[in-house]
């Protein structure tokens, strides 16, 4: 078997015998024993075997990858074989992480050198350096004259240096490639780009290099191993999996700030929350607090400073992606040096940047995924004898339910599975241009090399050929839109089809437009009578459809349409918002965790139906304080008493809620926002056709709502119509006219070098890119409905942004009877629907308004239950 897990038989207690003596002595002087990942990795990497290492943050896995490589470089030097070439490539998802690794490499190099001097051994010089987009030109020139033996870089910069005419010659003898935080790369297009870059690098090298992947959270681990090593002759290359992810016990608990999350006022809940945060911070040396939005991060910092200025001022910091790089670095360094007591962050400190010793991680509300929870909590307890410690503070009963199952999964290392994108034709287009810039390629050879990448190993020949023809400029109608060929494609004297670079500017175009991260910009918002309202970020606009109501600057507006970089709205002061202002920032619940929550509900439903109190069972099997146990039991009990059922993994609840002149058709589908977004648009498209009118939509992690005019809508007929349709085609049709489609096409066209962000030293503004993409989308569709750039736009939306595959699985399960559905009619939304309904009516920042609405709905539900019981 090519991919195999290592077992105890491969474990060692000491460094391999033939390590250099000064390396062994440095390690033995500095460390008492090998950590779990080192017991397996030192020997495997020393034997030049591809290895995927999964172990907790702070467990020594980075050194487990580097020490064997350093030893090999020293050995080459002792033999006089260490040349001015790059022998090891380290790829990091973050520039900051790369700089951190570079600093951490300097320490062992200095320490080993000192030991060698004490042993009167002249140790060869081993150089390391960082090369990213921040590296000055003089340093890049220095690397060309005197290349580092270990090069630390990012996926984007690797793509550039593969096409650097002189520097790429220094890469031909690479022996090792390390991909750090591999879980954060493999599930997106940066990872797709990297995978093809590694195959291009392998094609340039004289010998096959050893691949090493590192991460704390990896699932499904065999698929990630396949991603790391790629394919040879249609089969995965060899890879040994070192999985010691459970080598540290997690100290976990879910806590509530008050006894009653429903009847306690928003003001009191907020006050008690900060009292609890303050108490936890003061009981620990250094605390890292995670929120789920950037705005919440700033709010927590300000509220803690106002609560106790003497304690917090100067000892607390904020860290998020909207801050300047300089400010973020200052916080990182202060935290690492022990100068801060607490740092509040959103997502920007999840990955393994060295931030010193943290003894508590506090998560405010659900992080929406098991792997993300482990990644965040794993930032604490980095001393070998310490375990990571995490507390999750919940503010609502739905949040408590979500975090209950999440913490159990985290404790048992039941991770969410990553979804690795495949056959991304925009990334393929970009790489074909890069390949053509380097040399002439036979088409057959190029296709074979591309299919060695895990992301493209099932790439249909037809898609490859269409992409090749697009890049070669074989569609004359695109020239009218000033889209020209970047390569030539011809048949040589031997009758073989070959391609290569067309024109001197092609290399410049490739080098200045490389990468997969799209340009982002704020959109100007105007009312249709010409009044300027403000700006919206692009991610928020992705969520808007015509008729949506949103809050901006405290006022409510109805979205009408967008043109270029302008958004046109109508003022709607009397209407409640349907999209909260924070929506674009919220992380989606993972599908895997959603199904686990459904299984938890099923177990509790069974106990409630049997007249049992599930409280003791929850206490024995989960990690909750007493307040949270009480909240969860009352939440499920009230749902059951009101509609005699609870949505589970095997039973979908569809609630027909009658409200004035409309029906809220509430689907309780606990499958995460990506799946629910796909389901919602499919159902809405069919409902709209059945009724002959537009249908409003609200999407949440735990369900979705179709807002219909009051009519005789049969859920059974709607479901049957959905099941009989081509689900992928229905979803494609539903997104075609959306703002989401228009912007995602721009992103894809930019990656495919159809729209150039930079040309001849001039930057094309996002607005002009968007205008150009509008005309290009129509032109491409006229050429072919399956035109590569259009096809990829649909694939990205329905597979990456949404989750059509799991949505189809859910519907298939309903069709074959393995998943049931119940339809109930309600005058008042059921307890499980309260958060979903209120989300469509209120903004998260208006905590007291939201709390009052929850209390009103709850009071009406309880009166209805008492009436039925009485």
Coordinates of N, CA and C in Angstrom, one line a residue, residues 449-587:
X449 N 1.9 15.3 -16.7 CA 2.5 16.0 -15.5 C 1.4 16.6 -14.7
X450 N 0.4 17.3 -15.3 CA -0.7 17.9 -14.6 C -1.4 16.8 -13.8
X451 N -1.6 15.7 -14.4 CA -2.4 14.6 -13.7 C -1.6 13.9 -12.6
X452 N -0.4 14.3 -12.3 CA 0.3 13.8 -11.2 C -0.1 14.5 -9.9
X453 N -0.6 15.7 -10.1 CA -1.2 16.5 -8.9 C -2.5 15.8 -8.5
X454 N -2.6 15.7 -7.1 CA -3.8 15.1 -6.6 C -5.1 15.9 -7.1
X455 N -5.0 17.2 -7.1 CA -6.1 18.0 -7.5 C -6.6 17.8 -8.9
X456 N -5.7 17.3 -9.8 CA -6.0 17.1 -11.2 C -5.8 15.7 -11.7
X457 N -5.7 14.7 -10.8 CA -5.4 13.4 -11.2 C -6.5 12.7 -12.0
X458 N -7.7 13.3 -11.9 CA -8.9 12.8 -12.6 C -9.3 13.8 -13.7
X459 N -8.5 14.7 -14.1 CA -8.8 15.8 -15.0 C -9.2 15.2 -16.4
X460 N -10.5 15.4 -16.8 CA -10.9 14.9 -18.2 C -10.0 15.5 -19.3
X461 N -9.7 14.7 -20.3 CA -8.9 15.2 -21.4 C -9.6 16.4 -22.1
X462 N -10.9 16.3 -22.2 CA -11.6 17.4 -22.8 C -11.5 18.7 -22.1
X463 N -11.5 18.7 -20.8 CA -11.3 20.0 -20.1 C -9.9 20.5 -20.3
X464 N -8.9 19.6 -20.3 CA -7.5 20.0 -20.5 C -7.4 20.7 -21.9
X465 N -8.0 20.0 -22.9 CA -7.9 20.5 -24.2 C -8.6 21.9 -24.4
X466 N -9.7 22.0 -23.8 CA -10.4 23.3 -23.9 C -9.7 24.4 -23.2
X467 N -9.1 24.1 -22.1 CA -8.3 25.1 -21.3 C -7.0 25.5 -22.1
X468 N -6.4 24.5 -22.7 CA -5.2 24.7 -23.6 C -5.6 25.7 -24.7
X469 N -6.7 25.4 -25.4 CA -7.1 26.2 -26.5 C -7.5 27.6 -26.1
X470 N -8.1 27.8 -24.9 CA -8.4 29.1 -24.4 C -7.1 29.9 -24.2
X471 N -6.1 29.3 -23.5 CA -4.8 29.9 -23.2 C -4.1 30.3 -24.5
X472 N -4.3 29.4 -25.5 CA -3.6 29.6 -26.8 C -4.3 30.7 -27.7
X473 N -5.4 31.2 -27.2 CA -6.1 32.3 -27.9 C -6.8 31.8 -29.2
X474 N -7.4 30.6 -29.1 CA -8.1 30.1 -30.3 C -9.5 30.5 -30.4
X475 N -10.0 31.4 -29.6 CA -11.3 31.9 -29.7 C -11.3 33.3 -30.1
X476 N -11.5 33.6 -31.4 CA -11.4 34.9 -32.0 C -12.3 35.9 -31.4
X477 N -13.5 35.5 -30.9 CA -14.4 36.5 -30.4 C -13.9 37.1 -29.1
X478 N -13.0 36.4 -28.4 CA -12.4 37.0 -27.2 C -11.4 38.1 -27.5
X479 N -10.8 38.1 -28.7 CA -9.9 39.2 -29.1 C -10.7 40.5 -29.1
X480 N -12.0 40.5 -29.4 CA -12.8 41.7 -29.4 C -12.8 42.3 -28.0
X481 N -12.7 41.4 -27.0 CA -12.7 41.9 -25.6 C -11.2 42.1 -25.1
X482 N -10.3 42.1 -26.1 CA -8.8 42.3 -25.8 C -8.3 41.2 -24.9
X483 N -8.7 40.0 -25.2 CA -8.2 38.8 -24.5 C -7.4 38.0 -25.6
X484 N -6.1 38.0 -25.4 CA -5.2 37.4 -26.4 C -4.5 36.1 -25.9
X485 N -4.0 35.3 -26.8 CA -3.3 34.1 -26.5 C -2.0 34.4 -25.7
X486 N -1.7 33.5 -24.8 CA -0.5 33.7 -24.0 C 0.6 32.6 -24.4
X487 N 0.1 31.6 -25.1 CA 1.0 30.6 -25.6 C 0.7 30.3 -27.1
X488 N 1.6 29.7 -27.8 CA 1.3 29.2 -29.1 C 1.1 27.6 -29.0
X489 N 0.3 27.1 -29.9 CA 0.0 25.7 -29.9 C 0.1 25.2 -31.3
X490 N 1.0 24.2 -31.5 CA 1.3 23.8 -32.9 C 1.6 22.3 -33.0
X491 N 1.8 21.8 -34.2 CA 2.3 20.4 -34.4 C 3.7 20.5 -34.9
X492 N 4.6 19.7 -34.3 CA 6.0 19.8 -34.7 C 6.3 18.8 -35.9
X493 N 7.5 18.7 -36.3 CA 7.9 17.9 -37.4 C 7.6 16.4 -37.2
X494 N 7.6 16.0 -35.9 CA 7.4 14.6 -35.6 C 5.9 14.3 -35.5
X495 N 5.0 15.3 -35.7 CA 3.6 15.1 -35.7 C 3.0 15.2 -34.3
X496 N 3.9 15.7 -33.3 CA 3.4 15.8 -31.9 C 3.0 17.3 -31.7
X497 N 1.9 17.4 -30.9 CA 1.4 18.8 -30.6 C 2.3 19.3 -29.5
X498 N 2.7 20.5 -29.6 CA 3.6 21.2 -28.7 C 3.1 22.6 -28.4
X499 N 3.5 23.2 -27.2 CA 3.1 24.6 -27.0 C 4.3 25.2 -26.3
X500 N 4.3 26.6 -26.3 CA 5.4 27.4 -25.7 C 4.9 28.8 -25.5
X501 N 5.8 29.6 -25.1 CA 5.4 31.0 -24.8 C 5.2 31.8 -26.1
X502 N 4.2 32.6 -26.0 CA 3.9 33.5 -27.2 C 4.2 35.0 -26.8
X503 N 5.3 35.5 -27.3 CA 5.6 36.9 -27.1 C 6.4 37.2 -25.8
X504 N 7.2 38.3 -25.9 CA 8.0 38.6 -24.7 C 7.3 39.0 -23.5
X505 N 6.1 39.6 -23.7 CA 5.3 40.1 -22.5 C 4.7 39.0 -21.7
X506 N 4.6 37.7 -22.3 CA 3.9 36.7 -21.5 C 4.5 36.4 -20.2
X507 N 5.8 36.4 -20.1 CA 6.5 36.1 -18.8 C 6.2 37.2 -17.8
X508 N 6.2 38.4 -18.3 CA 5.9 39.6 -17.4 C 4.4 39.5 -16.9
X509 N 3.5 39.1 -17.8 CA 2.1 39.0 -17.4 C 1.9 37.9 -16.4
X510 N 2.6 36.8 -16.6 CA 2.5 35.7 -15.6 C 3.1 36.1 -14.3
X511 N 4.3 36.7 -14.3 CA 4.9 37.0 -13.0 C 4.2 38.1 -12.2
X512 N 3.5 39.0 -12.9 CA 2.9 40.1 -12.2 C 1.4 39.8 -11.9
X513 N 0.9 38.7 -12.3 CA -0.6 38.4 -12.1 C -0.7 37.0 -11.4
X514 N 0.4 36.5 -10.9 CA 0.3 35.1 -10.4 C -0.5 35.1 -9.1
X515 N -1.0 33.9 -8.7 CA -1.7 33.8 -7.4 C -3.1 33.4 -7.6
X516 N -3.8 33.2 -6.4 CA -5.2 32.8 -6.4 C -6.0 33.7 -5.6
X517 N -5.4 34.6 -4.8 CA -6.2 35.4 -3.9 C -6.7 36.7 -4.7
X518 N -8.0 36.8 -4.9 CA -8.5 37.9 -5.7 C -8.4 39.3 -5.0
X519 N -8.3 40.3 -5.9 CA -8.3 41.7 -5.4 C -9.7 42.0 -4.8
X520 N -9.7 42.6 -3.6 CA -10.9 43.0 -3.0 C -11.0 44.5 -2.8
X521 N -12.2 45.0 -2.8 CA -12.4 46.5 -2.7 C -13.7 46.7 -2.1
X522 N -13.9 47.9 -1.5 CA -15.2 48.3 -1.0 C -16.1 48.8 -2.1
X523 N -17.4 48.5 -2.0 CA -18.3 49.0 -3.0 C -19.1 50.2 -2.4
X524 N -19.2 51.2 -3.2 CA -19.9 52.4 -2.8 C -21.4 52.2 -2.9
X525 N -22.2 52.6 -1.8 CA -23.6 52.3 -1.8 C -24.3 53.7 -2.0
X526 N -25.3 53.7 -2.9 CA -26.1 54.9 -3.2 C -27.5 54.5 -3.2
X527 N -28.4 55.4 -2.8 CA -29.8 55.2 -3.0 C -30.1 55.5 -4.5
X528 N -31.2 55.0 -5.0 CA -31.5 55.1 -6.4 C -31.8 56.6 -6.8
X529 N -32.1 57.4 -5.8 CA -32.3 58.8 -6.0 C -31.0 59.6 -5.9
X530 N -29.8 58.9 -5.8 CA -28.5 59.6 -5.9 C -27.8 59.9 -4.5
X531 N -28.4 59.5 -3.4 CA -27.8 59.9 -2.1 C -26.7 58.8 -1.8
X532 N -25.5 59.3 -1.4 CA -24.4 58.4 -1.0 C -24.7 57.9 0.4
X533 N -24.6 56.5 0.6 CA -24.9 55.9 1.9 C -23.6 55.5 2.7
X534 N -22.7 54.9 1.9 CA -21.4 54.4 2.6 C -20.8 53.4 1.7
X535 N -20.1 52.4 2.3 CA -19.5 51.4 1.5 C -19.8 50.0 2.1
X536 N -19.7 49.0 1.3 CA -19.9 47.6 1.7 C -18.7 46.8 1.2
X537 N -18.3 45.8 2.0 CA -17.2 44.9 1.5 C -17.8 43.9 0.6
X538 N -16.9 43.3 -0.2 CA -17.3 42.4 -1.3 C -17.9 41.1 -0.8
X539 N -17.4 40.6 0.3 CA -17.9 39.3 0.9 C -19.4 39.5 1.3
X540 N -19.7 40.7 1.9 CA -21.1 41.0 2.3 C -22.0 41.0 1.1
X541 N -21.5 41.7 0.0 CA -22.3 41.8 -1.2 C -22.6 40.4 -1.8
X542 N -21.6 39.5 -1.7 CA -21.8 38.1 -2.2 C -23.1 37.5 -1.6
X543 N -23.5 37.9 -0.4 CA -24.7 37.3 0.2 C -26.0 37.9 -0.1
X544 N -25.9 39.1 -0.8 CA -27.2 39.8 -1.1 C -27.8 39.4 -2.4
X545 N -29.1 39.3 -2.3 CA -30.0 39.1 -3.5 C -31.0 40.2 -3.6
X546 N -31.5 40.4 -4.7 CA -32.5 41.5 -4.9 C -33.6 41.4 -3.9
X547 N -33.9 42.5 -3.2 CA -35.0 42.5 -2.2 C -34.5 42.3 -0.8
X548 N -33.2 41.9 -0.6 CA -32.7 41.7 0.8 C -32.7 43.1 1.5
X549 N -33.0 43.1 2.8 CA -33.0 44.3 3.6 C -31.8 44.2 4.6
X550 N -31.0 45.2 4.6 CA -29.8 45.2 5.5 C -29.6 46.5 6.2
X551 N -28.9 46.5 7.3 CA -28.6 47.7 8.1 C -27.3 48.3 7.7
X552 N -27.3 49.6 7.5 CA -26.0 50.3 7.2 C -26.1 51.6 8.0
X553 N -25.1 51.8 8.9 CA -25.1 53.1 9.6 C -26.3 53.3 10.5
X554 N -27.0 52.2 10.9 CA -28.1 52.3 11.8 C -29.4 52.4 11.0
X555 N -29.4 52.6 9.7 CA -30.6 52.6 8.9 C -30.8 51.4 8.1
X556 N -32.0 51.1 7.6 CA -32.3 49.9 6.8 C -32.5 50.2 5.4
X557 N -31.9 49.4 4.5 CA -32.0 49.6 3.1 C -32.3 48.3 2.4
X558 N -33.0 48.4 1.2 CA -33.3 47.3 0.4 C -32.3 47.2 -0.8
X559 N -31.7 46.1 -1.0 CA -30.7 45.9 -2.1 C -31.5 45.8 -3.4
X560 N -31.1 46.6 -4.4 CA -31.8 46.5 -5.7 C -30.9 45.9 -6.7
X561 N -29.7 46.5 -7.0 CA -28.7 45.9 -8.0 C -27.4 46.5 -7.8
X562 N -26.4 46.0 -8.5 CA -25.0 46.6 -8.5 C -24.6 46.8 -9.9
X563 N -23.8 47.9 -10.1 CA -23.2 48.2 -11.4 C -21.8 48.6 -11.2
X564 N -20.9 47.8 -11.7 CA -19.5 48.0 -11.5 C -19.2 48.0 -10.0
X565 N -18.7 49.0 -9.4 CA -18.4 49.1 -8.0 C -19.4 49.9 -7.2
X566 N -20.6 50.1 -7.8 CA -21.6 50.8 -7.1 C -22.8 49.9 -6.8
X567 N -23.3 50.0 -5.6 CA -24.5 49.3 -5.2 C -25.7 50.2 -5.0
X568 N -26.8 49.9 -5.6 CA -28.0 50.8 -5.5 C -29.0 50.2 -4.6
X569 N -29.6 51.0 -3.7 CA -30.5 50.6 -2.7 C -31.7 51.5 -2.6
X570 N -32.7 51.1 -2.0 CA -33.8 52.0 -1.6 C -33.9 52.0 -0.1
X571 N -34.1 53.2 0.5 CA -34.3 53.3 1.9 C -35.6 52.6 2.4
X572 N -35.5 51.8 3.4 CA -36.7 51.0 3.9 C -36.7 51.2 5.4
X573 N -37.0 52.4 6.0 CA -36.9 52.6 7.4 C -37.9 51.8 8.2
X574 N -39.0 51.3 7.6 CA -40.0 50.5 8.4 C -39.8 49.0 8.3
X575 N -38.8 48.6 7.6 CA -38.7 47.1 7.3 C -37.5 46.6 8.2
X576 N -37.7 45.3 8.7 CA -36.7 44.7 9.5 C -35.6 44.0 8.5
X577 N -34.4 44.0 8.9 CA -33.3 43.5 8.0 C -33.5 42.0 7.9
X578 N -33.1 41.5 6.7 CA -33.1 40.0 6.4 C -31.7 39.5 6.5
X579 N -30.7 40.3 6.4 CA -29.3 39.9 6.4 C -28.5 40.7 7.5
X580 N -28.0 40.1 8.6 CA -27.3 40.8 9.6 C -26.0 41.4 9.1
X581 N -25.5 42.5 9.6 CA -24.3 43.2 9.1 C -23.1 42.3 9.3
X582 N -23.1 41.4 10.2 CA -21.9 40.6 10.5 C -21.8 39.4 9.7
X583 N -22.8 39.1 8.8 CA -23.0 37.8 8.2 C -21.8 37.4 7.4
X584 N -21.2 38.3 6.7 CA -20.0 37.9 5.8 C -18.8 37.4 6.6
X585 N -18.8 37.9 7.9 CA -17.6 37.5 8.7 C -17.7 36.1 9.4
X586 N -19.0 35.7 9.5 CA -19.2 34.5 10.3 C -18.7 33.2 9.6
X587 N -18.0 32.4 10.3 CA -17.5 31.1 9.8 C -18.6 30.2 9.7

